[in-house]
Every structure is written in C-alpha cells, then in structure tokens.
mmCIF file of N, CA and C in Angstrom:
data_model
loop_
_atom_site.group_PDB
_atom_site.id
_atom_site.type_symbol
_atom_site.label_atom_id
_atom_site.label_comp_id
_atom_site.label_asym_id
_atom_site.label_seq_id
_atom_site.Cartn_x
_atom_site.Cartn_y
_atom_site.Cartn_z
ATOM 1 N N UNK A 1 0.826 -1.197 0.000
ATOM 2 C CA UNK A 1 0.000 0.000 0.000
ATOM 3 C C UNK A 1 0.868 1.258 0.000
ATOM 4 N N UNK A 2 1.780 1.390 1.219
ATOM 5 C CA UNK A 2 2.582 2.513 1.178
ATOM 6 C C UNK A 2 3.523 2.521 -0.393
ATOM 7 N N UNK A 3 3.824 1.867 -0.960
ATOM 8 C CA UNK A 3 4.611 1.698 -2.114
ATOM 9 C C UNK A 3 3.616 2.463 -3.416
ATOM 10 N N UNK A 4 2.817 1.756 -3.426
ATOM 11 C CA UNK A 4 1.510 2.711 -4.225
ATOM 12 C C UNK A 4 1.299 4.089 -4.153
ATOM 13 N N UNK A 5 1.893 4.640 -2.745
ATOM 14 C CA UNK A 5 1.288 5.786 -2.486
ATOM 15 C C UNK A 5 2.361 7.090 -2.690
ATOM 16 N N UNK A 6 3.840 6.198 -2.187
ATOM 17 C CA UNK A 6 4.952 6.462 -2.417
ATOM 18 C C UNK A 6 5.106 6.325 -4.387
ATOM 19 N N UNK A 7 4.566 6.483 -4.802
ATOM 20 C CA UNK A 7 4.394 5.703 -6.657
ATOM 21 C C UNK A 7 3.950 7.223 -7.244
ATOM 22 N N UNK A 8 2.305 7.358 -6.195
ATOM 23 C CA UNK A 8 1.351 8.349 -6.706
ATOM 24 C C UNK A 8 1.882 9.563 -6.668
ATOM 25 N N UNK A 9 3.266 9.753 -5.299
ATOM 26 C CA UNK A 9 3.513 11.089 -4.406
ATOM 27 C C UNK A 9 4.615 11.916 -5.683
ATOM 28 N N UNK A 10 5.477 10.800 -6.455
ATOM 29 C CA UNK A 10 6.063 11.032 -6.957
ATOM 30 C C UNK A 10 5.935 11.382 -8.740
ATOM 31 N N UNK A 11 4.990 10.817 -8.970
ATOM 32 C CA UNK A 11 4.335 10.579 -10.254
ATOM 33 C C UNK A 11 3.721 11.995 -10.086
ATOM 34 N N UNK A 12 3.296 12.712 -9.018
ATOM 35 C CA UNK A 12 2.665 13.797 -8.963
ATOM 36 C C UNK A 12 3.738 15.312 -9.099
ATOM 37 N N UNK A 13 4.677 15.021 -8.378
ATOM 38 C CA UNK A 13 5.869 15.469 -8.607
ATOM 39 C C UNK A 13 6.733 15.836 -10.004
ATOM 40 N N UNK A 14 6.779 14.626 -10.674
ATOM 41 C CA UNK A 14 7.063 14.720 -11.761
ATOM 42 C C UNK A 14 6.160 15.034 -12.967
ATOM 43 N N UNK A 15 5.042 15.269 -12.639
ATOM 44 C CA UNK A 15 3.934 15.508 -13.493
ATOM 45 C C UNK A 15 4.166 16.926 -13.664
ATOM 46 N N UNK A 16 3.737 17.675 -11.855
ATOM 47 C CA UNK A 16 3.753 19.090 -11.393
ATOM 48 C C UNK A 16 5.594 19.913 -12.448
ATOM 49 N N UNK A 17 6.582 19.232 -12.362
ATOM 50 C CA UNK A 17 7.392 19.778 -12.739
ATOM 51 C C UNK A 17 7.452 19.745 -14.210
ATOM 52 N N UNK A 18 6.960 18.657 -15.117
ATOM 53 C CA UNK A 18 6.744 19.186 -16.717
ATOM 54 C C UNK A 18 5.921 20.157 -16.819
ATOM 55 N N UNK A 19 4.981 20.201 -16.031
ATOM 56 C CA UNK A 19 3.301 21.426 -16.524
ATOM 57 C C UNK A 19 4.013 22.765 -15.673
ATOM 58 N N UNK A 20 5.051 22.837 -15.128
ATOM 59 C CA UNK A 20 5.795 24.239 -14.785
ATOM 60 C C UNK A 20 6.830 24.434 -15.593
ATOM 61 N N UNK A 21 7.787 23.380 -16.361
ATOM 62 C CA UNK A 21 8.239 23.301 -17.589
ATOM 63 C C UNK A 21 7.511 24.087 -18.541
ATOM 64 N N UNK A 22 6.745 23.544 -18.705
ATOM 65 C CA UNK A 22 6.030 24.181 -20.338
ATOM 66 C C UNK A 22 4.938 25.223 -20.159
ATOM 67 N N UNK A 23 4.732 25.707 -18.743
ATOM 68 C CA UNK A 23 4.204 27.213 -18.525
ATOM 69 C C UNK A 23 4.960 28.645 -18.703
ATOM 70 N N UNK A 24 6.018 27.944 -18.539
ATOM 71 C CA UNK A 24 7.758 28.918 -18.330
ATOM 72 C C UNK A 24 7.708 28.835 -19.657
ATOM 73 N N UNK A 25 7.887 28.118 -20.603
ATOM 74 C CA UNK A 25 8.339 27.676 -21.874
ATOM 75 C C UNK A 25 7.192 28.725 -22.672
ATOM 76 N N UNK A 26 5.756 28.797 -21.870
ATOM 77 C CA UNK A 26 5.043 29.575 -23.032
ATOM 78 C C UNK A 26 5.089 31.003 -22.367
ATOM 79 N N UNK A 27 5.199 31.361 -21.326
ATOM 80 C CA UNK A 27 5.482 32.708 -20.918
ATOM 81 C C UNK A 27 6.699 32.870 -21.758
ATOM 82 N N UNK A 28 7.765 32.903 -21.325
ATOM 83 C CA UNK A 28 9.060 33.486 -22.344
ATOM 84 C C UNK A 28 8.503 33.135 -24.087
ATOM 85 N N UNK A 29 7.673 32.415 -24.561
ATOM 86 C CA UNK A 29 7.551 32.984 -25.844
ATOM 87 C C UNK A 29 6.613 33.926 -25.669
ATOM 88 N N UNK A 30 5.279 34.096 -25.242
ATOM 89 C CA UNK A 30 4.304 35.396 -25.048
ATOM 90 C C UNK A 30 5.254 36.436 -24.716
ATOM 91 N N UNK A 31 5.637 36.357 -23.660
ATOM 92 C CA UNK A 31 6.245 37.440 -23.109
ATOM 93 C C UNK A 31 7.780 38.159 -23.578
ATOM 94 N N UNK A 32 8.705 37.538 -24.070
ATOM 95 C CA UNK A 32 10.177 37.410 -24.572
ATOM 96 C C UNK A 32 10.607 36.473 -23.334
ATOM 97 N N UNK A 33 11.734 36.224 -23.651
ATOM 98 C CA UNK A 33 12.620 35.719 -23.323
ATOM 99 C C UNK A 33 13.765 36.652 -22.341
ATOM 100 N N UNK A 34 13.340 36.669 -20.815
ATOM 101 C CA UNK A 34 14.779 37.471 -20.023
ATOM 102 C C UNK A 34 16.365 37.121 -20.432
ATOM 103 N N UNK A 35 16.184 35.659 -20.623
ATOM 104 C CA UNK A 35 17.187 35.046 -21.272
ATOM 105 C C UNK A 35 18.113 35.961 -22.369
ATOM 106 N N UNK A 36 17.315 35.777 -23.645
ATOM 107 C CA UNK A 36 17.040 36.140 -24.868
ATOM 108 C C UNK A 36 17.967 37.994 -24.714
ATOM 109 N N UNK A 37 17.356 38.258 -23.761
ATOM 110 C CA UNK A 37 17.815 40.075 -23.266
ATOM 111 C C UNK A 37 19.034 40.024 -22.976
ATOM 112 N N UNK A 38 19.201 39.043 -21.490
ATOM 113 C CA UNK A 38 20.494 38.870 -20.987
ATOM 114 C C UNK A 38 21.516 38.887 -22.085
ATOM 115 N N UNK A 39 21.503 37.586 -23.021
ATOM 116 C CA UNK A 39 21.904 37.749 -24.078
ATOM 117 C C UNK A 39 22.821 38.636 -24.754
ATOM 118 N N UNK A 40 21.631 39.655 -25.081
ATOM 119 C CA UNK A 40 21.804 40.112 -26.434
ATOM 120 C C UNK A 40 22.387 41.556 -25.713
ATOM 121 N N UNK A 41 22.157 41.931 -24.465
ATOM 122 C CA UNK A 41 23.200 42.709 -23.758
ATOM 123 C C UNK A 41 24.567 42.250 -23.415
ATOM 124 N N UNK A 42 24.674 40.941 -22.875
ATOM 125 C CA UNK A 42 25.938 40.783 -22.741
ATOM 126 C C UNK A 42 27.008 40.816 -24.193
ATOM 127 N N UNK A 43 26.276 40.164 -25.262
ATOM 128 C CA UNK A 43 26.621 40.607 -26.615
ATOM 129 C C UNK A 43 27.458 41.847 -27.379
ATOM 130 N N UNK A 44 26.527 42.716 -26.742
ATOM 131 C CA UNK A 44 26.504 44.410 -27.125
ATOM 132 C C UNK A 44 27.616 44.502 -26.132
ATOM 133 N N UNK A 45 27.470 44.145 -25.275
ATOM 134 C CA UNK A 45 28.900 44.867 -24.442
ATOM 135 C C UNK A 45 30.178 44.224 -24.668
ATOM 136 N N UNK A 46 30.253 42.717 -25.416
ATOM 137 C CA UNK A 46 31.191 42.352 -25.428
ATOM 138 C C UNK A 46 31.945 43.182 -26.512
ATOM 139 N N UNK A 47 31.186 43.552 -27.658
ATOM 140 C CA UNK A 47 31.228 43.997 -28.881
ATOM 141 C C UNK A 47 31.602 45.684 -28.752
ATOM 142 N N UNK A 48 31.295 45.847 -27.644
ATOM 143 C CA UNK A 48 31.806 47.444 -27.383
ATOM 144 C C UNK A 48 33.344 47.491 -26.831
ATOM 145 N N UNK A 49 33.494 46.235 -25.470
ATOM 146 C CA UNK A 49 34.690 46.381 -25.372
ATOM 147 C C UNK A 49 35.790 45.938 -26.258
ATOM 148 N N UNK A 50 35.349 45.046 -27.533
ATOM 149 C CA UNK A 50 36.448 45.085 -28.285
ATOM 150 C C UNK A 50 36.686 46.144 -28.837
ATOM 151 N N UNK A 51 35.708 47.263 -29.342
ATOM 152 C CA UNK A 51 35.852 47.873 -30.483
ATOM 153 C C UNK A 51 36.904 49.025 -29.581
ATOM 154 N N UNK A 52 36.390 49.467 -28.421
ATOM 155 C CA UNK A 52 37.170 50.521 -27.606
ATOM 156 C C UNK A 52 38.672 49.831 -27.367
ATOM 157 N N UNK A 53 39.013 48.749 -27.196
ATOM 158 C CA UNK A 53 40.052 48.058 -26.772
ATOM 159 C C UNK A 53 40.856 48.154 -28.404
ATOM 160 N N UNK A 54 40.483 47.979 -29.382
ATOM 161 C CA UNK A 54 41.209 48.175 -30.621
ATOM 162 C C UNK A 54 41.583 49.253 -30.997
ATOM 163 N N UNK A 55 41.179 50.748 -30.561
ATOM 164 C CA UNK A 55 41.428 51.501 -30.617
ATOM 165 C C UNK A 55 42.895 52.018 -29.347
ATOM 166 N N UNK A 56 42.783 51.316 -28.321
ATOM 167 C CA UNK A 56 43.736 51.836 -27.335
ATOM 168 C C UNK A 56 45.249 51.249 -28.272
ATOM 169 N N UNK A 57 46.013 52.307 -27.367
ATOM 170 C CA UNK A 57 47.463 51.169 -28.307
ATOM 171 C C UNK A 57 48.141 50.203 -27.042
ATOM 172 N N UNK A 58 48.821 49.314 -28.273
ATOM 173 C CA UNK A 58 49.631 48.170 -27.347
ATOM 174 C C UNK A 58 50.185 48.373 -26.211
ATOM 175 N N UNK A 59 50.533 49.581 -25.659
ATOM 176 C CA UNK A 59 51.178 49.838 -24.409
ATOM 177 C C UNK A 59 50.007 49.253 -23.218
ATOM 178 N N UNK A 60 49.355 49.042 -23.572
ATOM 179 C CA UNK A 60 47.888 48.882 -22.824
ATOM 180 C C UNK A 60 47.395 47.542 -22.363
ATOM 181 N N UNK A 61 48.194 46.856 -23.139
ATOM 182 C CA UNK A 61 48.311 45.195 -23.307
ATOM 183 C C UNK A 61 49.412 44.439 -22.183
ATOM 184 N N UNK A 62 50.364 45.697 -22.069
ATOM 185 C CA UNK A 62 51.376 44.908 -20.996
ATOM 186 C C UNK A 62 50.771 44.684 -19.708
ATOM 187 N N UNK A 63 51.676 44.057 -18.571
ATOM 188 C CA UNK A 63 51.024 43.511 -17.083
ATOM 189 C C UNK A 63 51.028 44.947 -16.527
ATOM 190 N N UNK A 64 49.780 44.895 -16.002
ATOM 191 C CA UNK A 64 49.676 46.084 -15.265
ATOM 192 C C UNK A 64 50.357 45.979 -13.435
ATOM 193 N N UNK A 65 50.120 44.104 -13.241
ATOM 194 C CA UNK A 65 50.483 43.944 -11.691
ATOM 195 C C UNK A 65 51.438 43.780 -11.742
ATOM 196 N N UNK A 66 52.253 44.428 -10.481
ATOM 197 C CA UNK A 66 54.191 43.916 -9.854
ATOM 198 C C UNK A 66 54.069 42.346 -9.943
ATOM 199 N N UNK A 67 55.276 42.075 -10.358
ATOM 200 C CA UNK A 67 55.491 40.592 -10.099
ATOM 201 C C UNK A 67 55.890 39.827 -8.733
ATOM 202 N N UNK A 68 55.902 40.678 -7.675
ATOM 203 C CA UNK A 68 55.778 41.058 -5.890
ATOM 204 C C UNK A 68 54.134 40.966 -5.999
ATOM 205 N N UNK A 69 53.302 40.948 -6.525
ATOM 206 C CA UNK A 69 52.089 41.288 -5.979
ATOM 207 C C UNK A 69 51.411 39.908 -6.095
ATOM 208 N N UNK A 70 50.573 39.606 -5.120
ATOM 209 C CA UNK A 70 49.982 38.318 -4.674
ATOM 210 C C UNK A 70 50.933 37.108 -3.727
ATOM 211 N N UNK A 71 51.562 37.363 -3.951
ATOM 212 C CA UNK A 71 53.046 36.223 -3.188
ATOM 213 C C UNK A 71 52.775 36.351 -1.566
ATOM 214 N N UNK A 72 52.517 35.395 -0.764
ATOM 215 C CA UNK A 72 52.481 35.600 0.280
ATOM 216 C C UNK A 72 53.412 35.509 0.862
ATOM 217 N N UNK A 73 53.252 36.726 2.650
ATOM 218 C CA UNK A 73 54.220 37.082 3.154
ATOM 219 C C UNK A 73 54.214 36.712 5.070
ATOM 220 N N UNK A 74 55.016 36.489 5.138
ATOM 221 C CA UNK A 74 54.798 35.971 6.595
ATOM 222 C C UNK A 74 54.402 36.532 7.677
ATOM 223 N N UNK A 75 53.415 36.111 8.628
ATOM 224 C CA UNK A 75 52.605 37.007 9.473
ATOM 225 C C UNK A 75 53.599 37.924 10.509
ATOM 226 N N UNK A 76 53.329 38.696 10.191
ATOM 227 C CA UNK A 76 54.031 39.429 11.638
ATOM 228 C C UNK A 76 53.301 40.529 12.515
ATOM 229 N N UNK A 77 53.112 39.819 13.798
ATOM 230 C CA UNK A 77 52.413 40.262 14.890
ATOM 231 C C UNK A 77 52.819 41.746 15.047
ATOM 232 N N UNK A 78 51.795 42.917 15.069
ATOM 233 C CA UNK A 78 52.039 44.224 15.361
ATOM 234 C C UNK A 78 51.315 44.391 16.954
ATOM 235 N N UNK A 79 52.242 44.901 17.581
ATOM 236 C CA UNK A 79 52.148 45.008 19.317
ATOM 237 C C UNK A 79 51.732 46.755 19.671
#
C-alpha cells in the first residue's frame, strides 16, 4: 500500500514539474525571453569592449600587476 502511495507522491511530482516546464516555456515565448535580453546585452557589451580596446594602443596590453604582488608574506604580529 505505502509503495503505491509512495508511486502516486512522486508521479505527482514529476507531473507538477513538466506542466511548470512548459508554462515557463510559453510565458518566455508570449512574453520574450529574459534570457534572450540577458543575451543580447551581454553581446553588445562584449562587442563594445572590443571595439574601444582596438582603438587603445599596445602599451595597454602589458602587465599592469608587480610581479611582488599576490606572493604571500609571513605574518608578523604588530604590538
């Protein structure tokens, strides 16, 4: 009996999560896609920082950090 019920609990579960699947699925087509936005902004900006970055000159390309910088240094207690 409990096995049946444990059967139904889950079958309900997995039912509930396709029919929230394909509610999502028809909102983002009615509605757009946030996705779709995210997108097509991150896009645009990638496409901006190349174009500004092609314009800077090569001096711009070298390491900006000391080669001292990040290296750890040994604790020393201040009294």
């Amino acid at each position: 009996m409990f096995k049946f019920l444990w059967l139904i609990f889950f079958a309900g579960i997995f039912v509930s999560m396709i029919a929230l699947s394909v509610l999502r699925t028809f909102r983002e087509i009615f509605t757009g896609s946030p996705r779709k936005k995210q997108q097509a902004a991150s896009q645009n900006r990638q496409k901006n920082n190349t174009s500004t970055s092609g314009n800077r000159q090569s001096s711009a390309k070298k390491k900006v950090i000391t080669s001292d910088e990040g290296e750890y240094v040994d604790y020393e207690e201040i009294k």
